Amino acid sequence: MRMVVLGLGYLGATHAVCMAELGHEVLGIEVVPEKRAQLSAGQVPFYEPDLPELLNRHINSGAMRVSDSYAEAADFADVFFIAVGTPQKKGEYSADLAYVDAAIEELIPLLTRNSLILGKSTVPVGTAQRLSDRADELAKDVEVEIAWNPEFLREGFAVADTLHPDRVVVGAFPGGRAEVVCREIYAPIVQAQTPFIVTDPPTAELVKTSANAFLATKISFINAIAEVCDAAGADVKAIADAIGHDARIGRKFLNAGLGFGGGCLPKDIRAFMARAGELGAAEALSFLREVDNVNMRRRTRMVELARQVCGGSLLGKRIAILGAAFKPESDDVRDSPALNVAGQIQLQGASVTVYDPKAMDNSRKLFPTLDYAASAVDACDTADVVLVLTEWQEFADLDPHLLSETVRNRRVVDGRMCLNAEVWEAAGWQYYA
């Protein structure tokens, strides 16, 4: 099937490449020249395992092409995916739908045959209905159907999550062809017995935001328990392991630590709260404010702990920060807890050196005043304390004996509880988590 993906950022590029992998002919539309040039050359402009190989293959085979022309897109296919960004509005919690609206406004007047537009972007509930109404106004002698097909991919596992998802959700208005077309698009996935869930558009929109809100709540819950454990002298990891055996709870996303960040969970729970308020249901999601508060408090707690470890003041101390990406297997530093902590510590007078296996370039753009090292060992040179703030396997595998020869003081703060405390303590380190 021929299809168009509008927006080739993290979501769009992954979706376009994976649709080509499923056997479709894909045209990707990207208006940023630098990004478009990279993708056209078979280069992924961000780090995502397995994606570069697939992109290269399908660009070279011709199964995927990249353009900036909406006119070409309108002529190429009658199935379109919207995968543009929906960032948080400046100064408020609501999602900024300017890119979604712009895509609709530019595409629909160019359409010359009946078309289906499938939304992938995370949007507030009611967006599909609003866009459907606008499509009716913009369409010229053609029928344009709007439906919502939310994504559930995880950075670091995006290819696997797209090609082997745990469910496919399609939110369609009655009488349209969205369900039939999506079953054809995702035929290999459906044939693998993946649940195929058809709902109305508002429900599909809420499936995505509800999933993110639940995951954020689960993370903040265990971090709130960690605060109680600190006060009571209990072991939060043992608690997570014990309650995780309960099938109703599960162990995933019960890892206490520095909390969540990135381009999805923080903005999505805030946009969910904002939309609930617009609908007159603000009280229903009031608990998400505390979820957000607990999450942000973890960053402050990490700075306080670093200061305590350094004897009560960070002034003049040398701090090694291992990790800059908001999570491992990613170079994404949007709302990164690690960089937030690094910035706060620098403001308190410390000399901060950061190392991350993949996120160095993005970190420099966001925090140019921090120092950066070429390796974990270099970052720890003469450090008074080492902070592990992203759980890369490279950091979990570090040899504390080797680092002992580099640091000024053998003190490590495990912000992700990914180190073996016994091994580090046996090597003479003071271990904090």
XYZ file of C-alpha atoms in Angstrom:
433
model
C 0.000 0.000 0.000
C 1.150 3.558 -0.656
C 1.121 5.886 2.324
C 2.483 9.217 3.529
C 3.938 10.047 6.949
C 3.774 13.753 7.815
C 6.618 14.697 10.141
C 9.821 12.661 10.410
C 10.853 13.319 13.960
C 11.361 10.496 16.411
C 7.855 9.074 16.013
C 7.398 9.773 12.318
C 10.766 8.499 11.117
C 10.374 5.289 13.087
C 6.837 4.739 11.846
C 7.746 5.460 8.217
C 10.697 3.074 8.234
C 8.685 0.333 9.943
C 5.832 0.713 7.457
C 8.376 0.169 4.674
C 9.613 -2.878 6.583
C 6.034 -4.216 6.544
C 6.085 -4.029 2.753
C 4.451 -0.662 2.069
C 5.647 2.147 -0.186
C 6.210 5.209 1.989
C 6.730 8.900 1.337
C 7.919 10.842 4.354
C 7.351 14.591 4.568
C 9.854 16.635 6.572
C 10.081 20.436 6.379
C 13.373 20.835 8.289
C 16.086 20.853 5.568
C 18.914 19.389 7.662
C 16.796 16.523 8.933
C 15.374 15.869 5.487
C 18.858 15.715 3.942
C 20.072 13.249 6.568
C 17.105 10.933 6.178
C 17.313 11.052 2.387
C 20.926 9.924 2.708
C 19.889 7.022 4.927
C 21.113 8.648 8.134
C 18.977 8.766 11.293
C 19.285 12.201 12.984
C 18.860 10.702 16.468
C 19.980 7.567 18.259
C 17.651 4.588 18.115
C 18.922 0.985 18.011
C 18.195 -0.979 14.806
C 16.629 1.995 13.012
C 19.677 3.085 10.925
C 20.010 -0.320 9.287
C 16.320 -0.419 8.331
C 16.307 3.170 7.068
C 19.357 2.568 4.906
C 17.854 -0.555 3.403
C 14.536 1.017 2.505
C 15.979 4.296 1.213
C 18.317 2.307 -1.035
C 15.532 0.004 -2.236
C 13.204 2.912 -2.958
C 10.514 1.628 -0.591
C 10.862 4.893 1.346
C 11.450 8.384 0.004
C 11.703 11.753 1.741
C 10.325 15.066 0.513
C 9.163 18.466 1.747
C 6.300 18.770 -0.736
C 2.724 18.455 0.483
C 1.629 18.615 -3.154
C 3.722 15.537 -3.880
C 2.238 13.871 -0.798
C -1.331 14.579 -1.943
C -0.566 13.081 -5.341
C 1.295 10.059 -3.934
C -1.346 8.353 -1.768
C -4.741 8.570 -0.134
C -3.624 7.339 3.299
C -1.750 9.780 5.530
C -0.268 9.503 9.007
C 0.164 12.628 11.128
C 3.266 12.173 13.273
C 4.258 15.764 14.072
C 5.200 16.959 17.537
C 2.740 18.147 20.191
C 4.983 19.943 22.710
C 3.835 21.630 25.877
C 2.762 25.234 25.356
C 5.120 27.787 26.806
C 3.894 29.051 30.150
C 1.033 26.578 30.512
C 0.224 22.883 30.762
C -1.766 22.496 27.531
C -0.427 20.711 24.454
C 0.544 22.886 21.514
C -1.279 21.524 18.472
C 0.088 24.085 16.022
C 2.018 21.457 14.039
C -0.979 19.120 13.847
C -3.243 21.938 12.688
C -0.681 23.149 10.159
C -0.423 19.694 8.614
C -4.189 19.506 8.192
C -4.450 23.035 6.814
C -1.720 22.462 4.236
C -2.621 18.932 3.114
C -6.383 18.826 2.765
C -6.858 21.639 0.176
C -4.414 19.740 -2.081
C -6.301 16.422 -1.992
C -7.973 15.361 -5.238
C -9.450 12.031 -4.124
C -11.148 10.610 -1.042
C -8.535 10.174 1.673
C -7.945 8.785 5.147
C -5.853 10.697 7.676
C -4.662 8.672 10.684
C -3.331 10.541 13.687
C -0.276 9.090 15.451
C 0.616 12.162 17.514
C -0.404 12.278 21.173
C -3.250 14.790 21.387
C -5.904 15.948 23.867
C -9.221 14.132 23.718
C -11.565 15.757 21.228
C -8.847 16.619 18.718
C -9.994 14.108 16.097
C -13.521 15.516 16.174
C -12.242 19.071 15.840
C -9.975 18.121 12.941
C -12.787 16.179 11.292
C -14.995 19.259 11.389
C -12.179 21.348 9.940
C -11.530 18.744 7.237
C -15.131 19.062 6.075
C -14.573 22.809 5.655
C -11.261 22.464 3.812
C -12.019 19.529 1.491
C -12.803 20.401 -2.125
C -15.179 17.874 -3.743
C -13.548 14.975 -1.859
C -14.291 13.125 1.367
C -11.610 13.242 4.033
C -11.895 10.828 6.944
C -10.039 11.468 10.207
C -9.238 8.614 12.595
C -6.782 8.153 15.445
C -4.187 5.385 15.648
C -2.047 6.173 18.721
C 1.509 4.905 19.118
C 2.912 3.160 22.191
C 6.596 2.909 21.335
C 9.412 3.274 23.866
C 12.628 5.058 23.033
C 15.372 2.473 22.794
C 12.860 -0.179 21.710
C 10.946 1.786 19.076
C 11.491 -0.580 16.146
C 10.432 -3.654 18.104
C 7.453 -1.799 19.608
C 6.272 -0.716 16.150
C 6.756 -4.025 14.380
C 5.688 -6.193 17.331
C 3.314 -4.035 19.417
C 1.328 -5.394 22.331
C -1.834 -3.895 20.782
C -3.050 -1.823 17.832
C -5.706 0.780 18.620
C -7.844 2.478 15.970
C -10.320 5.192 16.889
C -12.729 5.575 13.983
C -15.934 7.468 13.299
C -18.907 5.310 12.144
C -19.259 4.596 8.462
C -15.633 5.149 7.522
C -12.971 2.853 6.150
C -10.343 3.373 8.861
C -10.728 -0.088 10.391
C -10.508 -1.893 7.044
C -7.493 0.140 5.924
C -5.664 -0.297 9.232
C -6.221 -4.040 9.172
C -4.578 -4.053 5.742
C -1.711 -1.787 6.849
C -0.984 -3.877 9.918
C -1.841 -7.254 8.354
C 1.402 -9.040 9.393
C 0.993 -7.718 12.928
C -2.674 -8.720 13.136
C -1.852 -12.172 11.736
C 0.601 -12.579 14.637
C -2.440 -12.469 16.972
C -1.734 -8.947 18.196
C -4.914 -7.510 19.766
C -6.611 -5.146 17.303
C -8.837 -2.763 19.242
C -11.402 -0.588 17.467
C -12.965 2.286 19.401
C -14.394 5.723 18.746
C -11.791 8.529 18.339
C -12.156 10.050 21.840
C -11.520 6.656 23.416
C -8.440 6.069 21.257
C -7.079 9.474 22.213
C -7.649 8.700 25.890
C -6.047 5.242 25.639
C -2.694 6.891 24.918
C -2.900 9.637 27.534
C -4.290 7.222 30.132
C -1.432 4.785 29.549
C 1.164 7.523 30.018
C -0.592 8.854 33.107
C -0.664 5.385 34.656
C 3.028 4.752 33.986
C 3.957 8.149 35.410
C 1.827 7.436 38.486
C 3.488 4.060 39.012
C 6.969 5.612 38.863
C 6.057 8.420 41.244
C 4.354 5.960 43.589
C 7.520 3.950 44.150
C 9.524 7.165 44.471
C 7.104 8.380 47.133
C 7.590 5.059 48.935
C 11.338 5.637 48.621
C 10.938 8.891 50.558
C 9.202 6.992 53.344
C 11.918 4.325 53.222
C 14.579 7.012 53.663
C 12.810 8.190 56.791
C 12.167 4.687 58.144
C 15.440 3.023 57.211
C 13.733 0.524 54.908
C 14.821 -0.901 51.532
C 12.654 0.396 48.687
C 14.090 -2.074 46.158
C 13.098 -4.999 48.377
C 9.619 -3.499 48.705
C 9.333 -3.123 44.913
C 10.469 -6.718 44.414
C 7.975 -8.007 46.962
C 4.904 -6.098 45.779
C 5.913 -6.688 42.151
C 5.130 -10.383 42.571
C 1.477 -9.391 42.927
C -0.011 -9.887 39.456
C -2.293 -6.914 40.046
C 0.734 -4.641 40.487
C 3.635 -6.079 38.475
C 7.328 -5.250 38.768
C 7.780 -3.111 35.660
C 8.086 0.656 36.208
C 8.582 0.104 39.952
C 12.188 1.257 39.954
C 12.837 3.971 42.499
C 15.333 6.645 41.571
C 15.669 10.009 39.914
C 12.276 9.838 38.226
C 10.996 10.212 34.680
C 11.715 12.772 31.988
C 11.830 12.872 28.207
C 9.514 14.276 25.599
C 6.415 12.251 26.502
C 5.456 11.533 30.115
C 6.017 15.002 31.658
C 4.236 16.975 28.945
C 1.525 14.367 28.421
C 0.364 14.200 32.036
C 0.291 18.014 32.182
C -1.679 18.228 28.950
C -4.056 15.555 30.301
C -4.680 17.649 33.409
C -5.234 20.763 31.312
C -7.717 19.035 29.023
C -9.609 17.547 31.961
C -9.964 21.071 33.333
C -11.349 22.302 30.012
C -13.908 19.482 30.103
C -14.954 20.317 33.670
C -13.322 17.210 35.122
C -10.251 18.789 36.753
C -10.798 17.048 40.106
C -10.651 13.623 38.448
C -6.978 14.113 37.595
C -5.906 16.257 40.540
C -3.741 13.351 41.742
C -1.512 13.864 38.694
C -0.296 17.126 40.217
C 1.235 15.156 43.057
C 2.611 12.626 40.575
C 4.374 15.537 38.884
C 5.451 17.026 42.223
C 6.933 13.750 43.466
C 8.818 13.370 40.212
C 10.313 16.871 40.305
C 11.129 16.487 44.003
C 13.445 13.588 43.197
C 15.730 15.949 41.325
C 15.934 18.317 44.264
C 16.558 15.370 46.563
C 19.491 14.240 44.389
C 21.081 17.693 44.620
C 20.593 17.706 48.394
C 22.142 14.258 48.697
C 25.162 15.292 46.631
C 25.612 18.320 48.883
C 25.380 16.166 52.034
C 27.907 13.685 50.643
C 30.277 16.601 49.984
C 30.093 17.730 53.608
C 27.292 20.267 53.389
C 28.472 22.465 50.513
C 29.020 21.993 46.774
C 31.085 25.152 46.419
C 34.406 24.327 44.794
C 33.673 20.585 44.587
C 34.286 18.507 41.482
C 31.233 16.454 40.511
C 31.170 13.700 37.882
C 27.775 13.164 36.256
C 27.416 9.832 34.456
C 24.391 10.092 32.197
C 22.679 12.899 30.314
C 19.920 11.201 28.305
C 16.610 10.870 30.125
C 16.858 7.091 29.739
C 19.373 4.545 28.412
C 19.489 3.530 24.731
C 18.530 7.068 23.721
C 20.171 10.401 22.969
C 17.049 12.314 24.003
C 17.762 15.015 26.600
C 14.333 16.654 26.628
C 13.392 17.314 30.269
C 16.333 15.142 31.301
C 16.497 14.640 35.082
C 20.257 14.067 34.787
C 20.947 17.387 33.087
C 18.533 19.178 35.397
C 20.507 17.918 38.388
C 23.814 18.772 36.708
C 22.636 22.322 36.106
C 21.405 22.770 39.681
C 24.685 21.483 41.098
C 26.698 23.830 38.885
C 24.604 26.784 40.094
C 25.626 25.887 43.655
C 29.277 26.464 42.811
C 30.503 23.006 41.822
C 32.601 22.109 38.801
C 30.495 19.596 36.860
C 31.739 17.172 34.206
C 29.205 15.100 32.253
C 29.579 11.943 30.198
C 26.927 10.001 28.294
C 27.492 7.277 25.666
C 25.086 8.799 23.116
C 23.701 12.159 24.270
C 26.813 14.367 24.355
C 25.996 16.519 21.307
C 22.420 17.146 22.401
C 23.599 17.906 25.946
C 26.111 20.493 24.757
C 23.389 22.275 22.798
C 21.111 22.414 25.842
C 23.717 23.032 28.568
C 26.787 24.551 26.887
C 28.251 25.812 30.174
C 28.791 22.318 31.607
C 32.063 20.471 31.063
C 31.968 17.268 29.039
C 34.295 14.278 28.996
C 35.091 11.694 26.338
C 34.605 8.722 28.673
C 33.263 7.781 32.080
C 36.789 7.494 33.437
C 37.714 10.964 32.156
C 34.554 12.430 33.698
C 35.556 11.028 37.090
C 39.035 12.576 37.045
C 39.684 14.098 40.528
C 35.954 13.975 41.316
C 34.792 14.470 44.885
C 31.666 12.441 44.159
C 30.360 10.423 41.203
C 26.639 10.639 40.392
C 25.121 7.897 38.187
C 21.992 9.491 36.743
C 21.150 7.403 33.646
C 21.138 3.608 33.900
C 23.331 2.779 30.910
C 24.758 -0.736 31.067
C 28.186 0.834 30.560
C 27.862 2.456 33.971
C 26.536 -0.678 35.663
C 29.616 -2.495 34.336
C 32.141 0.072 35.587
C 35.053 -1.287 37.589
C 35.149 0.585 40.918
C 38.787 -0.432 41.402
C 39.717 1.294 38.135
C 37.839 4.446 39.082
C 39.513 4.462 42.492
C 42.740 5.485 40.749
C 40.991 8.451 39.087
C 38.745 10.104 41.675
C 39.738 12.360 44.545
C 37.234 10.772 46.918
C 35.634 7.340 46.526
C 32.004 8.411 46.892
C 29.249 7.368 44.494
C 25.567 8.281 44.445
C 23.507 5.734 42.512
C 20.586 7.797 41.234
C 19.129 4.860 39.299
C 19.927 1.985 41.665
C 21.703 0.225 38.818
C 25.046 -0.452 40.519
C 25.993 -3.446 42.675
C 26.348 -1.765 46.059
C 28.278 -4.668 47.603
C 30.890 -4.607 44.840
C 31.437 -0.875 45.175
C 31.607 -0.956 48.961
C 34.036 -3.889 48.827
C 36.257 -1.719 46.619
C 36.371 0.909 49.355
C 33.696 3.265 48.059
C 31.040 5.055 50.098
C 27.825 4.087 48.310
C 24.633 6.176 48.461
C 21.304 5.608 46.677
